[in-house]
PDB file of C-alpha atoms in Angstrom:
ATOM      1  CA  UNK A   1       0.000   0.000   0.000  1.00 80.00           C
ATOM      2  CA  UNK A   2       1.593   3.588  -0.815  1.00 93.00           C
ATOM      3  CA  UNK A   3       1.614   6.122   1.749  1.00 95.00           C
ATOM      4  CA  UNK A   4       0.332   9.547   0.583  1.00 95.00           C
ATOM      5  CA  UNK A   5       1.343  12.274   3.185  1.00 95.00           C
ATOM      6  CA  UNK A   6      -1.008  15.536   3.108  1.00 94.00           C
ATOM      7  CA  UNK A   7       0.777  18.854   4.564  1.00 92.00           C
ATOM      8  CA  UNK A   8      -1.338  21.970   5.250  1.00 87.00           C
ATOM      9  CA  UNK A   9       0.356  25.281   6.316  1.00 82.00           C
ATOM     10  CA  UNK A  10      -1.013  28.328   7.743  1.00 72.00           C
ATOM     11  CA  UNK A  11      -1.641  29.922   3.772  1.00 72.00           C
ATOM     12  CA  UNK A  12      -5.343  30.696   3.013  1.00 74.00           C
ATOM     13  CA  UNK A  13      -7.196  27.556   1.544  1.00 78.00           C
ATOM     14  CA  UNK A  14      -6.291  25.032   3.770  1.00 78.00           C
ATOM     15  CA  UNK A  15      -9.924  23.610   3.039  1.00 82.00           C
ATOM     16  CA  UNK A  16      -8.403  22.578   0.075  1.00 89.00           C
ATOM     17  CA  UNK A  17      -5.521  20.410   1.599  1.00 89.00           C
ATOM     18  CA  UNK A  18      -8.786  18.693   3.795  1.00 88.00           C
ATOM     19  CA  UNK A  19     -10.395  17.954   0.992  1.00 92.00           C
ATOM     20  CA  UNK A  20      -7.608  16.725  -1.229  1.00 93.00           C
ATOM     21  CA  UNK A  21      -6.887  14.007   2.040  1.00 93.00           C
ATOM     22  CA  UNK A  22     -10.624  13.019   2.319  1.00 92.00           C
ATOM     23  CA  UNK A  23     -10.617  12.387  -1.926  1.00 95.00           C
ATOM     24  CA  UNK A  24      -7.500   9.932  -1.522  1.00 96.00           C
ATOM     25  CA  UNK A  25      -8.894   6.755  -2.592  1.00 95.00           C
ATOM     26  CA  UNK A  26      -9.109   4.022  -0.238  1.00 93.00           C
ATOM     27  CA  UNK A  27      -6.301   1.517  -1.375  1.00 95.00           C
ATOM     28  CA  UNK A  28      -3.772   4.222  -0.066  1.00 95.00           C
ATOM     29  CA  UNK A  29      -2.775   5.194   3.661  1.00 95.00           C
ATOM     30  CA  UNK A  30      -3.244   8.725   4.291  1.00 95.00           C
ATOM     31  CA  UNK A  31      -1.039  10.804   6.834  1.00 93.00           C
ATOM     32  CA  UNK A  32      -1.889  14.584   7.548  1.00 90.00           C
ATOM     33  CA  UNK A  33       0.139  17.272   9.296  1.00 89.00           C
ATOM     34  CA  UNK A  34      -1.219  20.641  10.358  1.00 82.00           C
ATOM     35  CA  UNK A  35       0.588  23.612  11.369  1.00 76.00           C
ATOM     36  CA  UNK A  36       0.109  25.597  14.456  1.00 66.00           C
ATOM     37  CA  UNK A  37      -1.531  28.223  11.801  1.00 60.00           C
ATOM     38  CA  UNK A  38      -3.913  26.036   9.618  1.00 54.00           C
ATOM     39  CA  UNK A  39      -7.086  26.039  12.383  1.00 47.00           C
ATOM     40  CA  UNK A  40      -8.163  23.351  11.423  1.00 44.00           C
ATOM     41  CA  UNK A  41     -10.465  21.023  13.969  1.00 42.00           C
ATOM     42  CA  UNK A  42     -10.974  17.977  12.745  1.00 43.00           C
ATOM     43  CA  UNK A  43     -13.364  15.316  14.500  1.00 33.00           C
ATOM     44  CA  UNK A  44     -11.936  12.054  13.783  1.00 36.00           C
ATOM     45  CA  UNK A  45      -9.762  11.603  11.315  1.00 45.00           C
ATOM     46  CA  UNK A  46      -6.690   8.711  11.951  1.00 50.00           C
ATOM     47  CA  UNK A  47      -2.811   9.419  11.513  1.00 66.00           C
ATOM     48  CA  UNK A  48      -2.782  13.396  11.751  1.00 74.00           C
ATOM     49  CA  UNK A  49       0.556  14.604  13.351  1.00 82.00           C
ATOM     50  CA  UNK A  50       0.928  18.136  14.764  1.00 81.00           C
ATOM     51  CA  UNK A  51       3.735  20.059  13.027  1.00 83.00           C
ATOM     52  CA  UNK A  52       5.400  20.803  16.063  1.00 86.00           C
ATOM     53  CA  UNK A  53       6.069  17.518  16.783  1.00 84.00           C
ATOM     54  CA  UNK A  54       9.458  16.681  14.455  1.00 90.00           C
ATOM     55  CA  UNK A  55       9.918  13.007  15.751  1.00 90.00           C
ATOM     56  CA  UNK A  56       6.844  12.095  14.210  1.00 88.00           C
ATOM     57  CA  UNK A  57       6.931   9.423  11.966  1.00 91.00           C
ATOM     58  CA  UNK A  58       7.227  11.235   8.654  1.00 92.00           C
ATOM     59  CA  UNK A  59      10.287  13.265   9.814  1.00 94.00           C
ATOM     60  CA  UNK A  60      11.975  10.009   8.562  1.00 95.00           C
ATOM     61  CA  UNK A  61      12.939   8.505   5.416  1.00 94.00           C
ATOM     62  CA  UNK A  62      12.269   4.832   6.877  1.00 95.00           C
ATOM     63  CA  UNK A  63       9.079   5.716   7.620  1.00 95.00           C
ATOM     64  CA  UNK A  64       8.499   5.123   3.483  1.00 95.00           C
ATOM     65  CA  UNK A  65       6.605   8.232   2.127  1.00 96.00           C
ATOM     66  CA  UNK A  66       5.842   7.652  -1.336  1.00 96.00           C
ATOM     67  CA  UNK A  67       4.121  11.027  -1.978  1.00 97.00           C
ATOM     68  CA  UNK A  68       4.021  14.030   0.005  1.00 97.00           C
ATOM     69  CA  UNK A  69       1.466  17.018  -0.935  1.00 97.00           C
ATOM     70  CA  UNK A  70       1.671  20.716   0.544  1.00 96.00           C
ATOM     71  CA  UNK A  71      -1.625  22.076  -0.373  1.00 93.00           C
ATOM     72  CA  UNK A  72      -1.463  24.961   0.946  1.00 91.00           C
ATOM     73  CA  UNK A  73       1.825  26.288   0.719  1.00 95.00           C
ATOM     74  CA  UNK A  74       2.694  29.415   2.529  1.00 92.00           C
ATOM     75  CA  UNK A  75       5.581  31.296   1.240  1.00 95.00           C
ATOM     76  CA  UNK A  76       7.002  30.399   4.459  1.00 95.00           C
ATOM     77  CA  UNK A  77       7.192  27.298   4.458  1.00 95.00           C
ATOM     78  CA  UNK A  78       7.961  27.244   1.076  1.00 97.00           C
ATOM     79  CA  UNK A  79      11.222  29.651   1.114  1.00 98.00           C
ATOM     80  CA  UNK A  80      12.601  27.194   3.983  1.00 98.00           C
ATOM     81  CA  UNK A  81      11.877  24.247   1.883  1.00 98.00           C
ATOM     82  CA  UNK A  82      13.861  25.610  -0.872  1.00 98.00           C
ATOM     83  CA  UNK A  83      16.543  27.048   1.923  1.00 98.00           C
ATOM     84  CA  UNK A  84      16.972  23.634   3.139  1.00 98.00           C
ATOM     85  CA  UNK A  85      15.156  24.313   6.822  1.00 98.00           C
ATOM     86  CA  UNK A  86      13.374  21.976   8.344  1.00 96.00           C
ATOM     87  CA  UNK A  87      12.392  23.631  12.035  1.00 95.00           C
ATOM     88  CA  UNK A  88       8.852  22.142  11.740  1.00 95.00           C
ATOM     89  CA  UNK A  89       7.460  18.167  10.919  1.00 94.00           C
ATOM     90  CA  UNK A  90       6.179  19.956   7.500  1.00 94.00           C
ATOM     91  CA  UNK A  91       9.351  21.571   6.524  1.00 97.00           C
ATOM     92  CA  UNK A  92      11.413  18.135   7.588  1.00 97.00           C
ATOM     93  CA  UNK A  93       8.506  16.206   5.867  1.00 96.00           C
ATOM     94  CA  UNK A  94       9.845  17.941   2.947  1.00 98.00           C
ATOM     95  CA  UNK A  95      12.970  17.572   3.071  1.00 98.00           C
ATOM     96  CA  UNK A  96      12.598  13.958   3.268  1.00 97.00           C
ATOM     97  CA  UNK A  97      10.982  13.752   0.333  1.00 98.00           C
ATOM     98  CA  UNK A  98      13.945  15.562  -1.814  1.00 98.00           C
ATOM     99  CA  UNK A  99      16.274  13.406  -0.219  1.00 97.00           C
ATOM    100  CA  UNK A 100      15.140  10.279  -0.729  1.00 97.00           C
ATOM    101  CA  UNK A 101      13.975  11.128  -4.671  1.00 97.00           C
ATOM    102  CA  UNK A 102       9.969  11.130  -3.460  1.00 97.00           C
ATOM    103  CA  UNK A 103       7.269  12.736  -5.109  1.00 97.00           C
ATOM    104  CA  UNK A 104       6.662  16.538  -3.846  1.00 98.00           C
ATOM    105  CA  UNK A 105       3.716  18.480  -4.734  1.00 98.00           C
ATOM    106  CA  UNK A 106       4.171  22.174  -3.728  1.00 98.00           C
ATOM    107  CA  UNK A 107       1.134  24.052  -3.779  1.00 97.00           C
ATOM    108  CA  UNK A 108       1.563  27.753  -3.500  1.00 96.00           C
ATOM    109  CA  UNK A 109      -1.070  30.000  -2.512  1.00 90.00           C
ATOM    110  CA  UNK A 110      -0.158  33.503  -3.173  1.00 88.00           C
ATOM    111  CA  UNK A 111      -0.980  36.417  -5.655  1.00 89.00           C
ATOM    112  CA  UNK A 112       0.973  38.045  -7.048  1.00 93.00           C
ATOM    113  CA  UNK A 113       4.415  36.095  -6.758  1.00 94.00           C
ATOM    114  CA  UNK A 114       7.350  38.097  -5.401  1.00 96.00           C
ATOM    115  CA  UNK A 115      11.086  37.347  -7.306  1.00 97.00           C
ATOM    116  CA  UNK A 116      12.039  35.767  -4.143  1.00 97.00           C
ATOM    117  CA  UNK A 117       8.692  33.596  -4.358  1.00 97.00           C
ATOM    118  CA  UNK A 118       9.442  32.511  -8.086  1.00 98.00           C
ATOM    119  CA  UNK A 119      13.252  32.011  -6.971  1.00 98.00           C
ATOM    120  CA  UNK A 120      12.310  29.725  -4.744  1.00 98.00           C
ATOM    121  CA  UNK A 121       9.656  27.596  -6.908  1.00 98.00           C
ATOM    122  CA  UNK A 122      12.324  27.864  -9.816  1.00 98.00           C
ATOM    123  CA  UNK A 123      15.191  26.114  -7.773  1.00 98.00           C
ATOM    124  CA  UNK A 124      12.686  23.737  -6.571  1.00 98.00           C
ATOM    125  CA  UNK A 125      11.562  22.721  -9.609  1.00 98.00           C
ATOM    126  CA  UNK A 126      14.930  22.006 -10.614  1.00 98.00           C
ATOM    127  CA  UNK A 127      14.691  19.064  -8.588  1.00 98.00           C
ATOM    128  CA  UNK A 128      13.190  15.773 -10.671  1.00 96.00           C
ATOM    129  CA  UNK A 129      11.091  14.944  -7.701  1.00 97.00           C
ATOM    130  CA  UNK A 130       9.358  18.333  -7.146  1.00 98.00           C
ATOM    131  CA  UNK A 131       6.525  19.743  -8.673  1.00 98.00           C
ATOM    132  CA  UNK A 132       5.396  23.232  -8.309  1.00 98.00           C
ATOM    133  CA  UNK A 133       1.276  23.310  -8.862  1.00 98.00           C
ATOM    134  CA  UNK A 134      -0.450  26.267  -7.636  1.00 97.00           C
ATOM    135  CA  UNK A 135      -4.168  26.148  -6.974  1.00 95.00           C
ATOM    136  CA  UNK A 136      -4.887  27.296 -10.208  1.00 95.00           C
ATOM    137  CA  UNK A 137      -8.189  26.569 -11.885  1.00 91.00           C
ATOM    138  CA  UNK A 138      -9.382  26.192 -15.401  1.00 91.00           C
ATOM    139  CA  UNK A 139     -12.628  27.219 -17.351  1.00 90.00           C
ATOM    140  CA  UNK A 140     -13.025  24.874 -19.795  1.00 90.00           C
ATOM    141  CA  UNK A 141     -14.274  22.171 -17.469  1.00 89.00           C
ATOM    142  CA  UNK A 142     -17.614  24.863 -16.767  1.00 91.00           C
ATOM    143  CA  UNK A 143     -16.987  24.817 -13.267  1.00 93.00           C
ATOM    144  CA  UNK A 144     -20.138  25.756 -11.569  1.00 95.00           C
ATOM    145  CA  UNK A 145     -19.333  25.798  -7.780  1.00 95.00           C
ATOM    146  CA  UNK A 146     -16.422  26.028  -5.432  1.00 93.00           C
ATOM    147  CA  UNK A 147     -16.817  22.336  -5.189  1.00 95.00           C
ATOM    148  CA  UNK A 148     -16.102  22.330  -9.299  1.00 95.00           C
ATOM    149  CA  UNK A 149     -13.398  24.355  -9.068  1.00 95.00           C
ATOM    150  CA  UNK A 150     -11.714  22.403  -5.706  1.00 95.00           C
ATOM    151  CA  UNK A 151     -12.457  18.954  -7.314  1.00 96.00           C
ATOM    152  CA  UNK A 152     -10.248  20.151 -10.513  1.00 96.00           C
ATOM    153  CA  UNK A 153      -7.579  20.561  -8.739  1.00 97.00           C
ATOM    154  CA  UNK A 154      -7.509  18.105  -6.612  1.00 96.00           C
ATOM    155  CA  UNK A 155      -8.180  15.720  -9.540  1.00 97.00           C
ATOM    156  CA  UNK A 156      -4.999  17.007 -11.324  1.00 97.00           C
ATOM    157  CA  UNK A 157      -2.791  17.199  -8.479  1.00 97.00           C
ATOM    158  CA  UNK A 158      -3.651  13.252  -8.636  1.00 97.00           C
ATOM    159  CA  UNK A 159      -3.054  13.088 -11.639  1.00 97.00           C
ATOM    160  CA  UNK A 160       0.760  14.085 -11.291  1.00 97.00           C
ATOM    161  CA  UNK A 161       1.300  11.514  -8.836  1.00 96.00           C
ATOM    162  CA  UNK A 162      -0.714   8.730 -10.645  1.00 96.00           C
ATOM    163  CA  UNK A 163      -3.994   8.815  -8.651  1.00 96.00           C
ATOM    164  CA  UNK A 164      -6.810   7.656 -11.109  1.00 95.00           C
ATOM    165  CA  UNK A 165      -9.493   9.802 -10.358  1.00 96.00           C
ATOM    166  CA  UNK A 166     -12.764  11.025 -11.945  1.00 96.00           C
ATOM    167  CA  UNK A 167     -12.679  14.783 -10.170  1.00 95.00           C
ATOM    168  CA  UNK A 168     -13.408  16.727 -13.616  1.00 93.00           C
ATOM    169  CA  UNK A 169     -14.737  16.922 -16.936  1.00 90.00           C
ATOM    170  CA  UNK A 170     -11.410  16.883 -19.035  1.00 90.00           C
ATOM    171  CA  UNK A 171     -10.896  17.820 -22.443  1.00 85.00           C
ATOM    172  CA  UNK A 172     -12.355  16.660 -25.355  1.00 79.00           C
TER     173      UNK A 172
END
């Protein structure tokens, strides 16, 4: 079974990092880590690690990681990410996955992007296991509600990593 690791930070839309974790299909184990920032009460949800707490289990490479998301990504988080910090569970979690050659999805929620910001997603990207993917929608899917628009995304962040999904109406 893969392990798919869901990070949210403190950036606006970390509804969106929830819902990307509840749409992981079934047939892979799901780990989530919130930051002090994110807010974010959940009721019952299994394997959800604070960010404060860097012995946690994905702060290791042996742990076995496959795929880590950060959906949202604050420009925090992701300047030390590309500065090599890793002070927090999320920032370590990523830096994990760079070092052992894992999939990492960096999603950046900002607007506009800074020449620091793009610095850093341009020597990220560099990297053949890291994927810049803002939360950036597209029309010609008709989205109709926030729900749309969320489900697009989600469905091609999936689709990066190999998650077979039916989120949205591609194109035809």
């Amino acid at each position: 079974m893969k392990k798919i690791l869901v990070c949210i930070s403190g950036a606006s839309g970390a509804s969106l990092g929830l819902k990307l974790y509840s749409l992981i299909p079934p047939e892979y184990e799901r780990f989530l880590v919130l930051s002090e920032h994110a807010k974010i009460v959940l009721e019952k949800e299994e394997n959800i690690f604070l960010n404060d707490d860097i012995a946690a289990a994905p702060a290791s490479g042996s742990f076995g990681i496959d795929v880590t998301f950060i959906v949202p990504c604050s420009m925090n988080t992701l300047a030390k990410i590309a500065l090599g910090i890793a002070d927090n569970l999320i920032t370590r979690a990523a830096q994990v996955a760079i070092k052992e050659k894992k999939k990492l999805i960096i999603a950046p929620r900002e607007m506009p992007f800074s020449e620091i910001y793009l610095e850093h997603m341009l020597k990220l990207s560099k990297l053949q296991n890291v994927i810049i993917a803002p939360p950036v929608i597209a029309y010609y899917n008709k989205p109709e509600t926030i729900d749309d628009m969320e489900k697009f995304l989600i469905g091609k962040w999936f689709d990066l990593v190999g998650i077979e999904n039916k989120l949205f109406k591609r194109w035809k």
